[in-house]
Amino acid sequence: MKRRLLGAAVISTLALGMAFSAEAKTLVYCSEGSPEGFNPQLFTAGTTFDASSVPVYDRLVEFVRGGTEIEPGLAESWEISDDGLTYTFHLRDGVKFHSTENFTPTRELNADDVIFSFERQWKEDHPYHDVSGGSYEYFASMGMPDLIKAIEKVDDHTVRFMLNAPNAPFLADMAMDFASIMSAEYAEAMMDAGTPEQVDLQPIGTGPFQLVAYQKDAVIRYRANPDYWQGKAAIDDLVFAITPDASVRYAKLRAGECHVMPYPNPADVEAMKDNPNLTVMEQEGLNVGYLAFNTEKEPFTDKRVRQALNMAINRDAIIEAVYQGAGTKAKNPIPPTMWSYNEDVEDYPYDPERAKQLLAEAGYADGFQTDLWAMPVQRPYNPNAERMAEMVQADWREVGVNAEIVTYEWGEYLERSVNGEHQTVLLGWTGDNGDPDNFLYVLLGCDAAQDGANRARWCHEPFDDLIVQARQISDQDKRAELYEEAQIIFKEEAPWVTVAHSVVFMPMRKEVTGYKVSPFGKHDFYGVDLQE
Amino acid sequence: MIRFLVTKIALLIPTFVGVTLLTFAMIRLIPGDPILLLAGERGIDPDRYAELRTQYGFDKPLLIQYGNYIVDVLQGDLGRSIVTKKPVLTEFLTLFPATIELSLCAMIFAVLVGLPVGIIAGVRRGTIWDHSVMGVSLTGYSMPIFWWGLLLIILFSVNLGWTPVSGRISLLYYFDSVTGFMLIDSLLSGQEGAFRSAVSHLILPSIVLGTIPLAVIARMTRSSMLEVLNEDYVRTARAKGLPPVRVIGLHALRNALIPVVTVIGLQVGVLLAGAILTETIFSWPGIGKWLIESVHRRDYPALQGGILLVAIVVMLVNLSVDLLYGLINPRIRHRR
């Protein structure tokens, strides 16, 4: 009897659900965690961006859906001066901000909103600078405070950015989450009401979705913005059902409690592909997992040793065991989806004999001792660093190199490796803005060798000249040529073993159409529809 | 009775000091720096790092940090989370009702099933009933929560489709939270089917969280029952010719319950610990999941505040159990 009652309850709930979806199209996304907040300027986590900058806000320029190229956003066009120091953006007409119970905008987007959005982060005496904790780590870590010289309003629909030095990636930076454009009018109204932090809790943007409600660790609800400047989204309501465990997300997807889920367990992917109700989309992530040699320490000062240890590692076995199919072998420090990726670079083969020979030439015929640092955490670019370290250790032992695996707590690991305490270290990187500069300069330049982000502490002039030159010119074709050349030098000098680029899987229900996997790991539901 | 109460309450003060000192010290003993963890691979500028340390007060000696913390706590200020920048107390209060609701339901399930089963096992000692109850409860007690939860989800939610997989209520229902308790809020909302949906979401997590307390209560009731059934007064009652239902239900059970009540009180702590895993599996927006995340991110203020508040709740529950115990058993409150 009880069973029958329960069954009846479930059936009636289902029936209700169908009726509901006929009225309004609701897409449910089983997200992996709560956002830190709803202002993308204040935080750096992917969950925050998925919940704030992606649905609620727009930027001057945007990344093409599913790609890393730049397209017009709130700025319909822009000019870059010949010296690369001045960027002039022309804003689109008729862009409306969301309305809520607390606030109804009286005007459309204009230059004041752009200036407000940047000055809040940039100027310490800005009335909003200290609101909600006032730390703008992404803005700072992309070097904006030093780079920006002035921001000017030319007229209501024109804004000019002046830079201290030519910096080609600046345009791509303007498509990043921290560069989201917020309403200056709303900020002013909230300041007058004495509740400035409302701006960060109850966001008002120009984006395709408007925040309706948020219950921490449970659910986020959005409604499609009817006045969106690119046209209203195909779905009416967007719901994030926060579900931290990957197995449970999978269970919810199978039971039809959500339409899309991120980050499946790699072990479940095969079964997902076999399920007739599900589709699994996949794309290479904008990341690289690498092993860096500390080129300031013996014997890694010798390029032959670095090359030899490259050849000693059986990366195919690592990809299979560590990534379980969710990774592709890397030969360049930048991922293949990125422009300027050099297809012609020749990778080191797996060749222990040749490796022994090279070591002997370098004077290490009997091998040597080294440490090998393995990260204590799972990262998108390396799902199991300890296992990877064990495999590398075994491979190196074959050529006489004895590696001792070392690990620290994650924060300490990062700090100690910045200080260069390691001999060899496993790490990786996820791209911020899709520009090759964001990998090559940030991870392998001479400046980075000094401040420690370059874990190989590798400062090689011919390479550095190319990448420094490339960040100063704005012609993309010329830049690509320079980067392609830099990748050849990188491979020859071998400061890293480029291990893998991970593959991102996005399982979803069959009825979901139009989804595009973002190389940045973001989850965007504008342009997505549900088939009946 | 008043003296009994005062002594019990006075004992809470050293416990309070102990809890604050322990959480404060232990969090800092785990290696890890919240600022570095937040920065991740991207790293942080050394000047900015120093600035943030000053802002959070981490640059001061530990003793002074602890002193400041205690002063703030006594004024009711638990600080702000490093991750979300929101007041710890606000975050705790928005999440705690969900944990209470789940724990209460789990406890009701454990008591409603555990007590009768324990009584049956005790009365029918040595029979197949007794053996199966003891066997099953031992299994329940040793069941890893995570595995047990997933097993139930796959069977009942995915394969049979009887219960929802996770969450507190179907996403179809949307109303403002009034009390924070979904069962009450769903009734208040007046939306058709909302209450039923809330109940159906509670079934699996309550069973999973209640399994261990159920096993403990069943075993405790059985042994306590066995002990009491051998007492002289039970034999006298039987000799008087009282019907067995009266002997067991009135004379034996009342005395057998005393240790069981204590065990139930102690299980509250176990429930809150179990809630951490149960909440993660069932995406239950309670404090367990929040605390775990705070540990991973070394969010000192959230962790200190959260553990302190949980400890206070456990202390209060134990205090009420002590008082209740005094009510049931006159020997305790009159002891000089």
Coordinates of N, CA and C in Angstrom, one line a residue, chain A residues 297-458:
Chain A
K297 N 69.5 24.5 -11.5 CA 70.2 23.5 -10.7 C 70.8 22.5 -11.6
E298 N 72.0 22.0 -11.2 CA 72.7 20.9 -11.8 C 71.8 19.7 -11.6
P299 N 71.7 18.7 -12.5 CA 72.3 18.7 -13.8 C 71.4 19.3 -14.9
F300 N 70.3 19.9 -14.4 CA 69.3 20.4 -15.4 C 69.7 21.6 -16.2
T301 N 70.9 22.2 -15.8 CA 71.4 23.3 -16.6 C 71.8 22.8 -18.0
D302 N 72.0 21.5 -18.1 CA 72.5 20.9 -19.4 C 71.3 20.5 -20.2
K303 N 71.1 21.1 -21.4 CA 70.0 20.8 -22.2 C 69.9 19.3 -22.6
R304 N 71.0 18.6 -22.7 CA 71.0 17.2 -23.1 C 70.3 16.4 -22.0
V305 N 70.6 16.7 -20.8 CA 69.9 16.0 -19.7 C 68.4 16.2 -19.8
R306 N 68.0 17.4 -20.0 CA 66.5 17.7 -20.1 C 65.9 16.9 -21.3
Q307 N 66.6 16.9 -22.4 CA 66.1 16.2 -23.6 C 66.1 14.7 -23.3
A308 N 67.1 14.2 -22.6 CA 67.2 12.8 -22.3 C 66.0 12.4 -21.4
L309 N 65.7 13.2 -20.4 CA 64.6 12.8 -19.5 C 63.3 13.0 -20.2
N310 N 63.2 13.8 -21.2 CA 62.0 13.9 -22.0 C 61.8 12.5 -22.8
M311 N 62.9 12.0 -23.3 CA 62.7 10.8 -24.1 C 62.5 9.6 -23.3
A312 N 62.9 9.7 -22.0 CA 62.8 8.5 -21.1 C 61.4 8.2 -20.6
I313 N 60.5 9.2 -20.8 CA 59.1 9.0 -20.2 C 58.2 8.5 -21.3
N314 N 57.5 7.4 -20.9 CA 56.5 6.9 -21.8 C 55.1 7.6 -21.5
R315 N 54.9 8.7 -22.3 CA 53.7 9.5 -22.0 C 52.4 8.8 -22.4
D316 N 52.5 7.9 -23.5 CA 51.3 7.3 -23.9 C 50.7 6.4 -22.7
A317 N 51.6 5.8 -22.0 CA 51.2 5.0 -20.8 C 50.6 5.9 -19.8
I318 N 51.2 7.1 -19.6 CA 50.7 8.0 -18.6 C 49.3 8.5 -18.9
I319 N 49.1 8.8 -20.2 CA 47.8 9.3 -20.6 C 46.7 8.3 -20.4
E320 N 47.1 7.0 -20.6 CA 46.1 6.0 -20.5 C 45.8 5.7 -19.0
A321 N 46.8 5.7 -18.2 CA 46.6 5.3 -16.8 C 46.1 6.5 -15.9
V322 N 46.7 7.7 -16.2 CA 46.4 8.8 -15.3 C 45.1 9.5 -15.8
Y323 N 45.0 9.8 -17.1 CA 43.9 10.6 -17.6 C 42.7 9.7 -18.0
Q324 N 42.9 8.4 -18.1 CA 41.9 7.4 -18.4 C 41.1 7.9 -19.7
G325 N 41.9 8.3 -20.7 CA 41.2 8.7 -21.9 C 40.8 10.2 -22.0
A326 N 40.8 10.8 -20.8 CA 40.4 12.2 -20.8 C 41.6 13.2 -20.9
G327 N 42.5 12.8 -21.9 CA 43.7 13.7 -22.1 C 44.3 13.3 -23.4
T328 N 45.0 14.3 -24.0 CA 45.8 14.1 -25.2 C 47.2 14.4 -25.0
K329 N 48.1 13.7 -25.6 CA 49.5 14.0 -25.4 C 49.9 15.4 -25.9
A330 N 50.7 16.1 -25.1 CA 51.0 17.5 -25.5 C 52.4 17.5 -26.1
K331 N 52.6 18.3 -27.1 CA 54.0 18.5 -27.6 C 54.4 20.0 -27.5
N332 N 53.4 20.9 -27.4 CA 53.7 22.3 -27.3 C 53.2 22.8 -25.9
P333 N 53.8 23.9 -25.4 CA 53.3 24.4 -24.1 C 51.9 25.0 -24.2
I334 N 51.4 25.3 -25.4 CA 50.1 25.8 -25.6 C 49.2 24.7 -26.2
P335 N 47.9 24.8 -25.8 CA 47.0 23.7 -26.3 C 46.6 23.9 -27.8
P336 N 46.3 22.8 -28.5 CA 46.0 22.9 -29.9 C 44.9 23.8 -30.3
T337 N 43.9 24.1 -29.4 CA 42.8 24.9 -29.8 C 43.2 26.4 -29.9
M338 N 44.4 26.7 -29.5 CA 44.8 28.1 -29.4 C 45.5 28.5 -30.7
W339 N 45.2 29.8 -31.2 CA 45.9 30.2 -32.4 C 47.4 30.3 -32.2
S340 N 48.1 30.1 -33.3 CA 49.6 30.1 -33.3 C 50.2 28.7 -32.8
Y341 N 49.3 27.8 -32.5 CA 49.8 26.4 -32.2 C 50.6 25.9 -33.3
N342 N 51.8 25.5 -33.1 CA 52.7 25.0 -34.2 C 52.6 23.5 -34.4
E343 N 51.9 23.2 -35.4 CA 51.7 21.7 -35.8 C 53.0 21.1 -36.1
D344 N 53.9 21.8 -36.7 CA 55.1 21.2 -37.3 C 56.2 20.9 -36.2
V345 N 56.0 21.3 -35.0 CA 57.0 21.0 -34.0 C 57.1 19.5 -33.9
E346 N 58.4 19.0 -33.8 CA 58.5 17.5 -33.7 C 58.7 17.2 -32.2
D347 N 57.9 16.3 -31.8 CA 57.9 15.9 -30.4 C 59.1 14.9 -30.1
Y348 N 59.5 14.8 -28.9 CA 60.5 13.8 -28.5 C 59.8 12.4 -28.5
P349 N 60.5 11.4 -29.1 CA 59.9 10.1 -29.1 C 60.2 9.5 -27.7
Y350 N 59.5 8.4 -27.4 CA 59.8 7.6 -26.2 C 61.0 6.7 -26.6
D351 N 62.2 7.0 -26.2 CA 63.4 6.2 -26.6 C 64.4 6.2 -25.5
P352 N 64.2 5.2 -24.6 CA 65.1 5.1 -23.4 C 66.6 4.9 -23.9
E353 N 66.8 4.2 -25.0 CA 68.2 4.0 -25.4 C 68.9 5.3 -25.8
R354 N 68.2 6.1 -26.6 CA 68.7 7.4 -27.0 C 68.9 8.2 -25.7
A355 N 68.0 8.1 -24.8 CA 68.1 8.9 -23.5 C 69.4 8.6 -22.8
K356 N 69.7 7.2 -22.7 CA 70.9 6.8 -22.0 C 72.1 7.4 -22.7
Q357 N 72.1 7.4 -24.0 CA 73.2 7.9 -24.8 C 73.4 9.3 -24.5
L358 N 72.3 10.1 -24.5 CA 72.4 11.6 -24.2 C 73.0 11.8 -22.8
L359 N 72.5 11.0 -21.9 CA 73.0 11.2 -20.5 C 74.4 10.9 -20.4
A360 N 74.9 9.9 -21.1 CA 76.3 9.6 -21.1 C 77.1 10.7 -21.7
E361 N 76.6 11.3 -22.8 CA 77.3 12.4 -23.5 C 77.4 13.6 -22.5
A362 N 76.4 13.8 -21.7 CA 76.4 14.9 -20.7 C 77.2 14.5 -19.5
G363 N 77.8 13.3 -19.4 CA 78.6 12.9 -18.3 C 77.9 12.3 -17.2
Y364 N 76.6 11.8 -17.5 CA 75.9 11.1 -16.4 C 75.5 9.7 -16.8
A365 N 76.6 9.0 -17.3 CA 76.4 7.6 -17.7 C 75.8 6.7 -16.6
D366 N 76.2 7.1 -15.4 CA 75.7 6.3 -14.2 C 74.4 6.9 -13.6
G367 N 73.9 7.8 -14.3 CA 72.6 8.4 -13.8 C 72.9 9.4 -12.6
F368 N 71.9 9.8 -11.9 CA 72.0 10.8 -10.8 C 70.8 10.7 -10.0
Q369 N 70.8 11.4 -8.8 CA 69.7 11.5 -7.9 C 69.0 12.8 -8.2
T370 N 67.7 12.8 -8.1 CA 66.9 14.1 -8.2 C 65.6 13.9 -7.3
D371 N 65.0 15.1 -7.1 CA 63.7 15.0 -6.5 C 62.6 15.1 -7.6
L372 N 61.4 14.8 -7.3 CA 60.3 14.9 -8.3 C 59.1 15.3 -7.5
W373 N 58.6 16.5 -7.7 CA 57.5 17.0 -6.9 C 56.2 16.6 -7.5
A374 N 55.3 16.1 -6.7 CA 54.0 15.8 -7.2 C 52.9 16.5 -6.4
M375 N 52.0 17.2 -7.1 CA 50.9 18.0 -6.5 C 50.0 17.1 -5.6
P376 N 49.6 17.6 -4.5 CA 48.7 16.8 -3.6 C 47.2 16.9 -4.0
V377 N 46.9 17.6 -5.1 CA 45.5 17.8 -5.4 C 45.2 17.4 -6.8
Q378 N 43.9 17.2 -7.1 CA 43.5 16.9 -8.4 C 43.2 18.2 -9.1
R379 N 43.8 18.4 -10.3 CA 43.5 19.6 -11.1 C 43.0 19.2 -12.5
P380 N 42.4 20.2 -13.2 CA 41.8 19.9 -14.5 C 42.9 19.3 -15.4
Y381 N 44.1 19.8 -15.3 CA 45.2 19.4 -16.2 C 45.9 18.2 -15.7
N382 N 45.7 17.8 -14.5 CA 46.3 16.6 -14.0 C 45.5 15.9 -12.9
P383 N 44.7 14.9 -13.3 CA 43.8 14.3 -12.4 C 44.5 13.5 -11.2
N384 N 45.7 13.1 -11.4 CA 46.3 12.3 -10.4 C 47.8 12.4 -10.4
A385 N 48.4 13.4 -9.8 CA 49.8 13.8 -9.9 C 50.7 12.7 -9.3
E386 N 50.1 12.1 -8.2 CA 51.0 11.1 -7.5 C 51.2 9.9 -8.4
R387 N 50.1 9.4 -9.0 CA 50.3 8.3 -9.9 C 51.2 8.6 -11.1
M388 N 51.1 9.9 -11.6 CA 51.9 10.3 -12.7 C 53.4 10.3 -12.2
A389 N 53.6 10.8 -11.0 CA 55.0 10.8 -10.5 C 55.6 9.4 -10.4
E390 N 54.8 8.5 -9.9 CA 55.3 7.1 -9.8 C 55.7 6.5 -11.2
M391 N 54.9 6.9 -12.2 CA 55.2 6.3 -13.5 C 56.4 7.0 -14.1
V392 N 56.6 8.3 -13.9 CA 57.8 9.0 -14.3 C 59.0 8.4 -13.6
Q393 N 58.8 8.2 -12.3 CA 59.9 7.7 -11.5 C 60.4 6.3 -12.0
A394 N 59.4 5.5 -12.4 CA 59.8 4.1 -12.9 C 60.5 4.3 -14.2
D395 N 60.0 5.2 -15.1 CA 60.6 5.3 -16.4 C 62.0 5.9 -16.3
W396 N 62.2 6.8 -15.4 CA 63.6 7.4 -15.2 C 64.5 6.4 -14.7
R397 N 64.0 5.5 -13.8 CA 64.9 4.5 -13.2 C 65.5 3.6 -14.3
E398 N 64.8 3.4 -15.4 CA 65.2 2.6 -16.5 C 66.5 3.2 -17.1
V399 N 66.6 4.5 -17.0 CA 67.8 5.2 -17.6 C 68.8 5.6 -16.6
G400 N 68.6 5.0 -15.4 CA 69.6 5.2 -14.3 C 69.4 6.5 -13.4
V401 N 68.3 7.2 -13.7 CA 68.0 8.4 -12.8 C 67.1 8.0 -11.7
N402 N 67.5 8.3 -10.5 CA 66.8 7.9 -9.3 C 66.0 9.1 -8.8
A403 N 64.7 9.1 -8.9 CA 63.9 10.2 -8.5 C 63.2 9.9 -7.2
E404 N 63.2 10.9 -6.2 CA 62.5 10.7 -5.0 C 61.3 11.6 -5.1
I405 N 60.1 11.0 -4.8 CA 58.9 11.8 -4.9 C 58.6 12.6 -3.7
V406 N 58.4 13.9 -3.9 CA 58.2 14.8 -2.8 C 56.8 15.5 -2.9
T407 N 56.1 15.7 -1.8 CA 54.9 16.5 -1.9 C 54.6 17.3 -0.7
Y408 N 53.9 18.4 -0.9 CA 53.5 19.3 0.2 C 52.1 19.6 0.1
E409 N 51.6 20.2 1.2 CA 50.2 20.7 1.1 C 50.2 21.8 0.0
W410 N 49.0 21.9 -0.7 CA 48.9 22.6 -1.9 C 49.4 24.0 -1.9
G411 N 49.0 24.8 -0.9 CA 49.5 26.2 -0.8 C 51.0 26.3 -0.7
E412 N 51.5 25.4 0.2 CA 52.9 25.3 0.4 C 53.7 24.9 -0.8
Y413 N 53.1 23.9 -1.5 CA 53.7 23.4 -2.8 C 53.9 24.5 -3.8
L414 N 52.8 25.3 -3.9 CA 52.9 26.4 -4.9 C 54.0 27.4 -4.5
E415 N 54.0 27.7 -3.2 CA 54.9 28.8 -2.7 C 56.4 28.3 -2.8
R416 N 56.6 27.0 -2.4 CA 58.0 26.5 -2.4 C 58.5 26.4 -3.8
S417 N 57.6 26.0 -4.7 CA 58.0 25.9 -6.1 C 58.2 27.3 -6.8
V418 N 57.5 28.3 -6.3 CA 57.8 29.6 -6.8 C 59.2 30.0 -6.4
N419 N 59.5 29.6 -5.1 CA 60.9 30.0 -4.6 C 62.0 29.1 -5.3
G420 N 61.6 28.1 -6.1 CA 62.6 27.3 -6.8 C 63.3 26.3 -5.9
E421 N 62.6 25.8 -4.9 CA 63.2 24.8 -4.0 C 63.3 23.4 -4.6
H422 N 62.6 23.2 -5.7 CA 62.5 21.9 -6.4 C 63.7 21.7 -7.4
Q423 N 63.8 20.4 -7.8 CA 64.7 20.1 -9.0 C 63.8 19.9 -10.2
T424 N 62.7 19.0 -9.9 CA 61.8 18.8 -11.0 C 60.4 18.9 -10.4
V425 N 59.4 19.5 -11.0 CA 58.1 19.7 -10.4 C 57.0 19.4 -11.4
L426 N 55.9 18.8 -10.9 CA 54.7 18.6 -11.8 C 53.8 19.7 -11.5
L427 N 53.3 20.3 -12.5 CA 52.3 21.4 -12.4 C 51.5 21.6 -13.7
G428 N 50.8 22.6 -13.8 CA 50.0 22.9 -15.0 C 49.4 24.3 -15.0
W429 N 48.6 24.5 -16.0 CA 48.1 25.9 -16.2 C 46.8 25.8 -17.0
T430 N 45.9 26.7 -16.6 CA 44.6 26.8 -17.3 C 44.6 28.2 -17.9
G431 N 44.3 28.4 -19.2 CA 44.4 29.7 -19.8 C 43.3 30.7 -19.3
D432 N 43.7 32.0 -19.2 CA 42.7 33.0 -18.7 C 42.0 33.7 -19.9
N433 N 42.8 34.0 -21.0 CA 42.2 34.9 -22.0 C 42.4 34.3 -23.4
G434 N 42.9 33.1 -23.5 CA 43.0 32.5 -24.8 C 44.1 33.0 -25.7
D435 N 45.0 33.9 -25.1 CA 46.1 34.5 -25.8 C 47.3 33.6 -25.5
P436 N 48.1 33.3 -26.6 CA 49.4 32.5 -26.3 C 50.3 33.2 -25.3
D437 N 50.2 34.5 -25.3 CA 51.0 35.3 -24.3 C 50.8 34.8 -22.9
N438 N 49.5 34.4 -22.6 CA 49.1 34.0 -21.3 C 49.7 32.7 -20.9
F439 N 50.3 31.9 -21.9 CA 51.0 30.7 -21.5 C 52.5 31.0 -21.6
L440 N 52.9 31.5 -22.8 CA 54.4 31.6 -23.1 C 55.1 32.7 -22.3
Y441 N 54.5 33.8 -22.1 CA 55.1 34.9 -21.4 C 55.0 34.6 -19.9
V442 N 53.7 34.3 -19.5 CA 53.4 34.1 -18.1 C 54.2 32.9 -17.5
L443 N 54.4 31.8 -18.2 CA 55.0 30.6 -17.7 C 56.4 30.4 -18.1
L444 N 56.9 31.1 -19.1 CA 58.2 30.7 -19.7 C 59.1 31.9 -19.9
G445 N 58.6 33.1 -19.7 CA 59.4 34.3 -20.0 C 60.5 34.6 -18.9
C446 N 61.4 35.5 -19.2 CA 62.4 35.8 -18.2 C 61.9 36.5 -17.0
D447 N 60.9 37.4 -17.2 CA 60.3 38.1 -16.1 C 59.7 37.0 -15.1
A448 N 59.0 36.0 -15.7 CA 58.4 35.0 -14.9 C 59.4 34.1 -14.2
A449 N 60.6 34.0 -14.8 CA 61.7 33.2 -14.2 C 62.1 34.0 -12.9
Q450 N 62.0 35.3 -13.0 CA 62.4 36.1 -11.8 C 61.4 36.0 -10.7
D451 N 60.1 36.2 -11.0 CA 59.1 36.1 -10.0 C 58.7 34.7 -9.6
G452 N 59.1 33.7 -10.3 CA 58.9 32.3 -9.9 C 57.8 31.6 -10.6
A453 N 56.9 32.3 -11.3 CA 55.8 31.6 -12.0 C 56.4 30.7 -13.1
N454 N 57.5 31.0 -13.6 CA 58.3 30.1 -14.5 C 59.0 29.1 -13.6
R455 N 58.3 27.9 -13.4 CA 58.8 26.9 -12.5 C 60.1 26.3 -13.0
A456 N 60.4 26.4 -14.3 CA 61.7 25.9 -14.9 C 62.8 26.9 -14.6
R457 N 62.4 28.1 -14.2 CA 63.3 29.2 -14.0 C 64.3 29.4 -15.2
W458 N 63.6 29.3 -16.3 CA 64.3 29.2 -17.6 C 64.2 30.6 -18.3

